Amino acid sequence: MKYKIIVALIVSSYVFLTDVFSQREIIDFNADWKFTLKDNPEFSNPEIEISNWKPVQIPHDWAFEKGISENGAQGASGGYFDGGIGWYQKTFEFSDTWKNKLVTIEFDGVYMNSEVWINGHYLAKRPYGYISFRYEISKYLNDGSNTLSVRVDNSKEPSARWYHPCGIYAPVRLVVTNPQFIATHGVYITTPTIADGFVVVAVETSLQNSNNSKSKGVLETIIKDVEGRIISKESQKINFKNANHKLSTELNVEHPKLWSPDTPYLYKVVSRLKIKNKLVDEVETNLGIRSIDWKTDTGFWLNGKVTKLLGVSEHYEGGPLGGAWTKPLLRWKLGLLKDMGVNAIRTAHNPAPPMLYDLCDELGILVMDEIFDGWSQKAKEDYGKQAFDNWWKQDMTEWLLRNRNHPSIIIYSVGNETRGKIGEELVALCHVLDPTKPVTSGHSSSEFMDVFGVNGGSEKAGFFTEKRPEKPFVATEAPHTWQTRGYYRTKTWFRDGYPNKGQQPFELPDLTEKEVFQFEWASPNAWKNGKQHFNSSYDNAMVRISARKNWELMRDLPWFSGHFRWTGYDYYGEAGYVHGGWPFRLFMGGALDVAGFKKDLFYFYQSQWTKEPMVHILPHWTHPTLEKGVEIPVWVYSNCEEVELFLNGRSLGKDKPGKKWNEMQCEWMVPWDAGAIIAKGFVDGKEVVVSNQITAEAPAQIQLDLEDKYTHTATDKVAIVTTNLIDSNGVFYPYGENNIYYHLEGGVTLHSLENGDPVDTTKNAGVYEKKAFMGATRAFVTLSEDTKKASLTAGAILGEKQLLTSKKVSIDVKSLSLMGSKDREDFIVYYTIDGKQPSTQSQIYKTPFEVNLGTKVKAIVVKNGNVVLSMQEKFGEDLGLHWNRNETANSTEAFTNGMLAADADVKGAVVISNLNRHYIDFKGKEGEVSWYQENDGSEGRFTLKFTYASNDLKSRPMELFINKKSVGIVDFKTTESWNSNWQDIVVSHKLNAGANYIELKTVGKSGPNLLKLVVE
């Protein structure tokens, strides 16, 4: 029996049919590709020898797979990943069922500059990396074997201002249709009337007649409810004469169930094309019935009710897989946001593959769908520079036609912190192709937009007193706050210094007079600049506004439609201008980190945006260097009416979450004492929820947990396994940073390892070990389709890296069944402490043992006579987290927030490292230096402060360029030293919103030694 597949090309929903006349066949084309990270024009030849190419599955991201290096082509903006040119090839057999049919290859996303060949015939090029495209290949197919070749060119980098994938990172399929068929994106559904008791569903269907045959047919349009019952049906006669036909009809739905984030009810619109009473094509499209409105005075309305947009901006690449998301893992990612209370996302700053919108429809997540970052160059080699002028209209048309049926999409965004009259044309095209939704931007050509979207400028205190345009408002990118999981500071931190008046920050007082917490990721003496620190999880590390204050304003101001905080998840890239560059590899603005671990901020939003009773305590209660009695601010986020806090069984009193920003957390000043701190939540005077934090001893065990709320190993063929470091009593150890080693059995592939550590520069893919960060790490596993039984084994050599409180070391091995029954696991562990490789003749591990600083412990794990794990761990005073002993840095430069010249793009100069300073020296020759500066607020005048040194009696003038425009000469006079007596020279100039490039070029008199640039 042959199975055919029904497909909705606008909302992908494929269903198998047994009707032999159903002529639409969808073939998954994601398996069995070959790949090489080389370039040769001969690679388009189907006869080329590729036996040495690597087998890969789609989605595939070669940049993520390769890992990062300090000289990675994408630079700090791309998280130090690489670019390059790669080739893919797939061979497939022609099917007899395809004869006299149209065969089309469809790509959901290839980054970027893809070129496609079929059997050596060149098809076309598609520059934009974030758009779907397809080619009809019927006339080039052979009766037997066929070869598809794809070249992907990322040789020009950086091509984005954040990490981008490289390769075929989204699904591929083959679509086979009859010559008479429903056109790609050919079903357009609107609901012109939504009234009490019924809704009118208007369906416009585009048909294609590729061979211009003259025949008669019928188009049936059917609406089904979620149980599959037909609730409405219309038939229309067709007389095929021309190549294209368009038909419109209206259907009524009685007593409709409305789509919303709380009830994402989806009907099905089935479009059936019949000729001579035979079914020749069928397309199924999701239908969510809902009404939207945007009002200047009262914000966003959904289904006749004011609805605040509880949103996050989200890079598609934010997470543990780079850009190579599968649908089950993408569901997991979006599901965690729903758990936080999120009801909306902004696709910053580009469209996502179709499966993301399908999931948002299913899960109930509103979408601000964004098409472009810039309309001209922002990154050095981006789409704005390479292709926008020639391709924007074609790419926008594909985007709008593909996405316009999704009920989740409530607004389009056409740009981010860019400018130009072209914005008016982009808005007009949106209005033509989908007049049912308004258009906005991230503070780009706002005069042309239907909705006034503002990025960081909406965080300024002055924004709430100044006059705004007479149109609806939404905060497209706010608030900007930073936090590192498990890291705390009681002193307030502002990104641009304290306080930068130009940023107009809101008040955010310190929590204590003196800093309570001291540990760092490394000694400040080792930092390249003062940006290279972690950020506090108390919601006291910000640019202009805290998360709490931003929520208070959004909640209480009727015209404030909502916000899309920056961001939902941490993401790779943008590691330089905020976090100081290498070894920092990612942006720490998320409420969840790149491993999907929840930060304390996650629970703040959950306390404000969800109703299921919850309490969450911060900070944790393990502080090995604190003296007893030191007062710690203890916060509890809760949506309960009242919270009571206990320390070691003694009540510390009750507190109620308030409505004002600084009262949203329950708060106590608690003298430090080891033990258990417990929070109990009360509603109507009854205890409804309890949470605790317990002081942990040194790590002695690992704990494996399968994250299965949103994925299932049997059906999704993926598994997410969390490894926690715990002490001998089973208490989570929040500073754990020992290496975790993995072994898999049963047709299982380790897709990625990720711990969320901002400074972990080791690979994620193709490795079987990863250190824990703040006590935890995760493994992302793929199971083969025929897997029946699979398991994961993890092991670790455990203890405090610096033996702070204990010299004891433990070795632990745990096994977790991923599918099928679990076998009895008999492991034998052999270890050494003298640095030698252990063998089965070495000491057998039975109980914890003591070591001294400087010891390297090695171990092997043997199962059934085979070594399944080979592990090692070193313990030393200079390893792991740095526990501050009140030392000071050797130079004040270590604490500046400036951008080092040594980290900028430099030509004609050399980088000098001297006395803990890193600066550039032109050596008496000509050259230039260029800094990238992101301005997430509004355009305006900024102070540029260059720090330099010169021992030349004559001045050394340099020409200053801002965004490639000369703005004057900066005259660097002598400071009477080349590497000390550093001085500042200050100028003031306008910077644009968004990307800015600041350049200094010599003018024939060489240049001074340059240390840094500070923008205020």
Coordinates of N, CA and C in Angstrom, one line a residue, residues 276-398:
K276 N -12.2 15.5 -12.4 CA -12.9 14.3 -12.8 C -13.2 13.4 -11.6
N277 N -13.6 14.1 -10.5 CA -14.0 13.4 -9.3 C -12.9 12.7 -8.6
K278 N -11.7 12.9 -9.0 CA -10.5 12.3 -8.3 C -9.8 13.4 -7.5
L279 N -9.4 13.0 -6.3 CA -8.6 14.0 -5.5 C -7.2 14.1 -6.1
V280 N -6.8 15.3 -6.5 CA -5.5 15.5 -7.0 C -4.5 16.3 -6.1
D281 N -5.1 17.0 -5.2 CA -4.3 17.7 -4.2 C -5.1 18.0 -3.0
E282 N -4.4 18.1 -1.9 CA -5.0 18.4 -0.6 C -4.0 19.1 0.3
V283 N -4.5 20.2 0.9 CA -3.6 21.0 1.8 C -4.4 21.3 3.1
E284 N -3.8 21.1 4.2 CA -4.4 21.3 5.5 C -3.7 22.4 6.2
T285 N -4.5 23.4 6.7 CA -4.0 24.6 7.3 C -4.6 24.8 8.6
N286 N -3.8 25.1 9.6 CA -4.3 25.4 11.0 C -5.0 26.8 10.9
L287 N -6.1 26.8 11.7 CA -6.9 28.1 11.8 C -7.1 28.3 13.3
G288 N -6.6 29.5 13.8 CA -6.9 29.9 15.1 C -7.8 31.2 15.0
I289 N -9.0 31.1 15.6 CA -9.9 32.2 15.5 C -9.7 33.2 16.7
R290 N -9.3 34.4 16.4 CA -9.0 35.4 17.4 C -9.1 36.7 16.8
S291 N -9.4 37.7 17.6 CA -9.4 39.1 17.1 C -8.3 39.9 17.8
I292 N -7.7 40.8 17.1 CA -6.6 41.7 17.7 C -6.9 43.1 17.4
D293 N -6.5 44.0 18.3 CA -6.6 45.4 18.1 C -5.5 46.1 18.9
W294 N -5.0 47.2 18.4 CA -3.9 48.0 19.0 C -4.5 49.4 19.2
K295 N -4.5 49.9 20.4 CA -5.1 51.2 20.7 C -4.1 52.1 21.4
T296 N -4.1 53.3 21.1 CA -3.1 54.3 21.6 C -3.3 54.4 23.1
D297 N -4.5 54.5 23.6 CA -4.7 54.8 25.1 C -4.7 53.5 25.9
T298 N -5.1 52.4 25.3 CA -5.3 51.2 26.2 C -4.5 50.0 25.8
G299 N -3.6 50.1 24.8 CA -2.7 49.1 24.4 C -3.2 48.0 23.6
F300 N -2.8 46.7 23.8 CA -3.1 45.6 22.9 C -4.4 44.9 23.4
W301 N -5.2 44.6 22.5 CA -6.5 43.9 22.8 C -6.5 42.5 22.1
L302 N -6.9 41.5 22.8 CA -7.0 40.1 22.2 C -8.4 39.6 22.6
N303 N -9.2 39.3 21.5 CA -10.5 38.8 21.7 C -11.4 39.7 22.6
G304 N -11.2 41.0 22.3 CA -12.0 42.0 23.0 C -11.6 42.4 24.4
K305 N -10.4 41.9 24.8 CA -9.9 42.2 26.2 C -8.5 42.8 26.1
V306 N -8.3 43.7 27.0 CA -6.9 44.3 27.1 C -6.0 43.1 27.6
T307 N -4.9 43.0 26.9 CA -4.0 41.9 27.2 C -2.5 42.4 27.2
K308 N -1.9 42.4 28.3 CA -0.5 42.8 28.4 C 0.4 41.8 27.7
L309 N 1.3 42.3 26.9 CA 2.3 41.4 26.3 C 3.4 41.1 27.2
L310 N 3.4 39.9 27.8 CA 4.4 39.5 28.7 C 5.5 38.8 27.9
G311 N 6.4 39.6 27.3 CA 7.2 39.0 26.2 C 8.7 39.0 26.4
V312 N 9.4 38.2 25.6 CA 10.8 38.2 25.6 C 11.2 38.3 24.1
S313 N 12.4 39.0 23.9 CA 13.0 39.0 22.6 C 13.9 37.7 22.6
E314 N 13.9 37.0 21.5 CA 14.6 35.7 21.5 C 15.3 35.5 20.1
H315 N 16.6 35.4 20.2 CA 17.4 34.9 19.1 C 17.1 33.4 18.9
Y316 N 16.9 33.1 17.6 CA 16.6 31.6 17.3 C 17.8 30.8 17.8
E317 N 19.0 31.4 17.8 CA 20.2 30.6 18.3 C 20.4 30.6 19.8
G318 N 19.5 31.2 20.5 CA 19.7 31.2 22.0 C 19.4 29.8 22.6
G319 N 20.4 29.0 22.9 CA 20.2 27.7 23.5 C 21.4 26.8 23.2
P320 N 21.2 25.5 23.5 CA 22.4 24.6 23.6 C 22.7 23.9 22.2
L321 N 22.0 24.3 21.1 CA 22.3 23.6 19.9 C 22.8 24.5 18.8
G322 N 23.2 25.7 19.1 CA 23.5 26.7 18.0 C 22.2 27.0 17.3
G323 N 22.3 26.8 15.9 CA 21.1 27.1 15.1 C 20.4 25.8 14.7
A324 N 20.9 24.6 15.1 CA 20.4 23.3 14.6 C 19.3 22.8 15.5
W325 N 18.2 23.5 15.6 CA 17.1 23.0 16.5 C 16.3 22.0 15.8
T326 N 15.9 20.9 16.5 CA 14.9 20.0 16.1 C 13.6 20.5 16.7
K327 N 12.5 20.1 16.1 CA 11.2 20.5 16.6 C 10.9 20.1 18.1
P328 N 11.3 18.9 18.5 CA 11.0 18.5 19.9 C 11.9 19.4 20.9
L329 N 13.1 19.7 20.5 CA 13.9 20.5 21.4 C 13.5 22.0 21.4
L330 N 12.9 22.4 20.3 CA 12.4 23.8 20.2 C 11.1 23.9 21.0
R331 N 10.4 22.8 21.1 CA 9.2 22.8 21.9 C 9.6 22.9 23.4
W332 N 10.7 22.2 23.8 CA 11.2 22.3 25.1 C 11.6 23.7 25.5
K333 N 12.3 24.4 24.5 CA 12.7 25.7 24.8 C 11.5 26.7 25.0
L334 N 10.6 26.6 24.1 CA 9.4 27.5 24.2 C 8.6 27.1 25.4
G335 N 8.5 25.8 25.8 CA 7.7 25.4 26.9 C 8.3 26.0 28.2
L336 N 9.6 26.1 28.3 CA 10.1 26.7 29.5 C 9.7 28.2 29.6
L337 N 9.7 28.8 28.5 CA 9.2 30.2 28.5 C 7.8 30.3 29.0
K338 N 6.9 29.4 28.5 CA 5.5 29.4 29.0 C 5.5 29.1 30.5
D339 N 6.3 28.3 31.0 CA 6.4 28.0 32.4 C 6.7 29.3 33.2
M340 N 7.5 30.2 32.6 CA 7.8 31.4 33.3 C 6.7 32.4 33.3
G341 N 5.7 32.2 32.4 CA 4.6 33.1 32.3 C 4.6 33.9 31.1
V342 N 5.5 33.6 30.2 CA 5.6 34.4 28.9 C 4.4 34.1 28.1
N343 N 3.9 35.1 27.5 CA 2.8 34.9 26.5 C 3.1 35.4 25.1
A344 N 4.4 36.0 24.9 CA 4.7 36.5 23.6 C 6.2 36.5 23.4
I345 N 6.7 36.3 22.2 CA 8.1 36.4 21.9 C 8.2 37.3 20.6
R346 N 9.4 38.0 20.6 CA 9.8 38.7 19.4 C 10.9 38.0 18.7
T347 N 10.8 37.7 17.4 CA 11.8 36.9 16.7 C 13.0 37.8 16.4
A348 N 13.8 38.1 17.3 CA 14.9 39.1 17.1 C 16.1 38.4 16.5
H349 N 16.6 39.0 15.4 CA 16.1 40.1 14.6 C 15.9 39.6 13.2
N350 N 15.3 38.4 13.1 CA 15.1 37.8 11.8 C 14.0 36.7 12.0
P351 N 13.4 36.3 10.9 CA 12.4 35.2 10.9 C 13.0 33.9 11.4
A352 N 12.1 33.1 11.9 CA 12.5 31.7 12.3 C 12.0 30.7 11.3
P353 N 12.5 29.5 11.3 CA 12.0 28.5 10.4 C 10.5 28.2 10.8
P354 N 9.7 27.7 9.8 CA 8.3 27.5 10.0 C 7.9 26.8 11.3
M355 N 8.7 25.8 11.7 CA 8.3 25.0 12.9 C 8.1 25.8 14.1
L356 N 8.9 26.9 14.3 CA 8.7 27.8 15.5 C 7.3 28.4 15.5
Y357 N 6.8 28.8 14.4 CA 5.5 29.4 14.4 C 4.4 28.4 14.6
D358 N 4.6 27.1 14.1 CA 3.7 26.1 14.3 C 3.6 25.8 15.8
L359 N 4.7 25.8 16.5 CA 4.8 25.5 17.9 C 4.1 26.6 18.7
C360 N 4.3 27.9 18.3 CA 3.7 29.0 19.0 C 2.2 28.9 18.8
D361 N 1.7 28.5 17.7 CA 0.2 28.3 17.5 C -0.2 27.2 18.5
E362 N 0.5 26.1 18.6 CA 0.1 25.0 19.4 C 0.2 25.3 20.9
L363 N 1.2 26.0 21.3 CA 1.5 26.3 22.7 C 0.7 27.5 23.2
G364 N 0.3 28.4 22.3 CA -0.3 29.6 22.7 C 0.7 30.7 23.1
I365 N 1.5 31.1 22.1 CA 2.5 32.1 22.3 C 2.3 33.2 21.3
L366 N 2.0 34.4 21.6 CA 1.9 35.5 20.7 C 3.3 35.8 20.1
V367 N 3.3 36.3 18.9 CA 4.5 36.5 18.2 C 4.6 37.9 17.6
M368 N 5.7 38.6 17.9 CA 6.1 39.8 17.0 C 7.1 39.2 16.1
D369 N 6.7 39.1 14.8 CA 7.5 38.5 13.8 C 8.4 39.5 13.1
E370 N 9.7 39.4 13.3 CA 10.6 40.4 12.7 C 11.4 39.9 11.6
I371 N 11.5 40.7 10.5 CA 12.1 40.2 9.3 C 13.6 40.6 9.1
F372 N 14.0 41.8 9.6 CA 15.4 42.3 9.3 C 15.9 42.9 10.6
D373 N 17.3 42.8 10.7 CA 18.0 43.6 11.7 C 18.2 45.0 11.1
G374 N 18.8 45.1 10.0 CA 19.1 46.5 9.4 C 18.7 46.5 7.9
W375 N 18.5 47.7 7.4 CA 18.2 47.9 6.0 C 19.5 48.3 5.2
S376 N 20.5 48.4 6.0 CA 21.8 48.7 5.4 C 22.9 48.1 6.3
Q377 N 24.1 48.3 6.0 CA 25.2 47.6 6.8 C 25.1 48.0 8.3
K378 N 25.1 46.9 9.1 CA 25.3 47.1 10.6 C 26.5 46.3 11.0
A379 N 26.5 45.0 10.8 CA 27.7 44.2 10.9 C 28.5 44.3 9.7
K380 N 29.8 44.0 9.8 CA 30.7 44.3 8.7 C 30.3 43.6 7.3
E381 N 29.8 42.4 7.4 CA 29.5 41.7 6.2 C 28.1 41.1 6.2
D382 N 27.1 41.9 6.7 CA 25.8 41.4 6.9 C 24.9 41.4 5.7
Y383 N 23.7 40.9 5.8 CA 22.8 40.9 4.7 C 22.5 42.3 4.3
G384 N 22.5 43.3 5.2 CA 22.3 44.7 4.8 C 23.3 45.2 3.9
K385 N 24.5 44.7 4.0 CA 25.6 45.1 3.1 C 25.6 44.3 1.8
Q386 N 25.4 43.0 2.0 CA 25.6 42.0 0.9 C 24.4 42.0 -0.1
A387 N 23.2 42.1 0.4 CA 22.1 41.7 -0.5 C 20.8 42.5 -0.3
F388 N 20.7 43.3 0.8 CA 19.3 43.9 1.1 C 18.7 44.6 -0.1
D389 N 19.5 45.5 -0.7 CA 18.9 46.3 -1.8 C 18.2 45.5 -2.9
N390 N 18.9 44.4 -3.3 CA 18.4 43.6 -4.4 C 17.4 42.5 -4.0
W391 N 17.3 42.2 -2.7 CA 16.6 41.0 -2.3 C 15.5 41.3 -1.3
W392 N 15.4 42.5 -0.7 CA 14.4 42.7 0.4 C 13.0 42.4 0.0
K393 N 12.6 42.8 -1.2 CA 11.2 42.6 -1.6 C 10.8 41.1 -1.8
Q394 N 11.7 40.4 -2.4 CA 11.5 38.9 -2.6 C 11.5 38.2 -1.2
D395 N 12.4 38.6 -0.4 CA 12.5 37.9 0.9 C 11.2 38.3 1.8
M396 N 10.8 39.5 1.8 CA 9.7 39.9 2.5 C 8.4 39.3 2.0
T397 N 8.3 39.1 0.7 CA 7.1 38.5 0.1 C 7.0 37.1 0.6
E398 N 8.1 36.3 0.5 CA 8.1 34.9 1.0 C 7.7 34.9 2.5

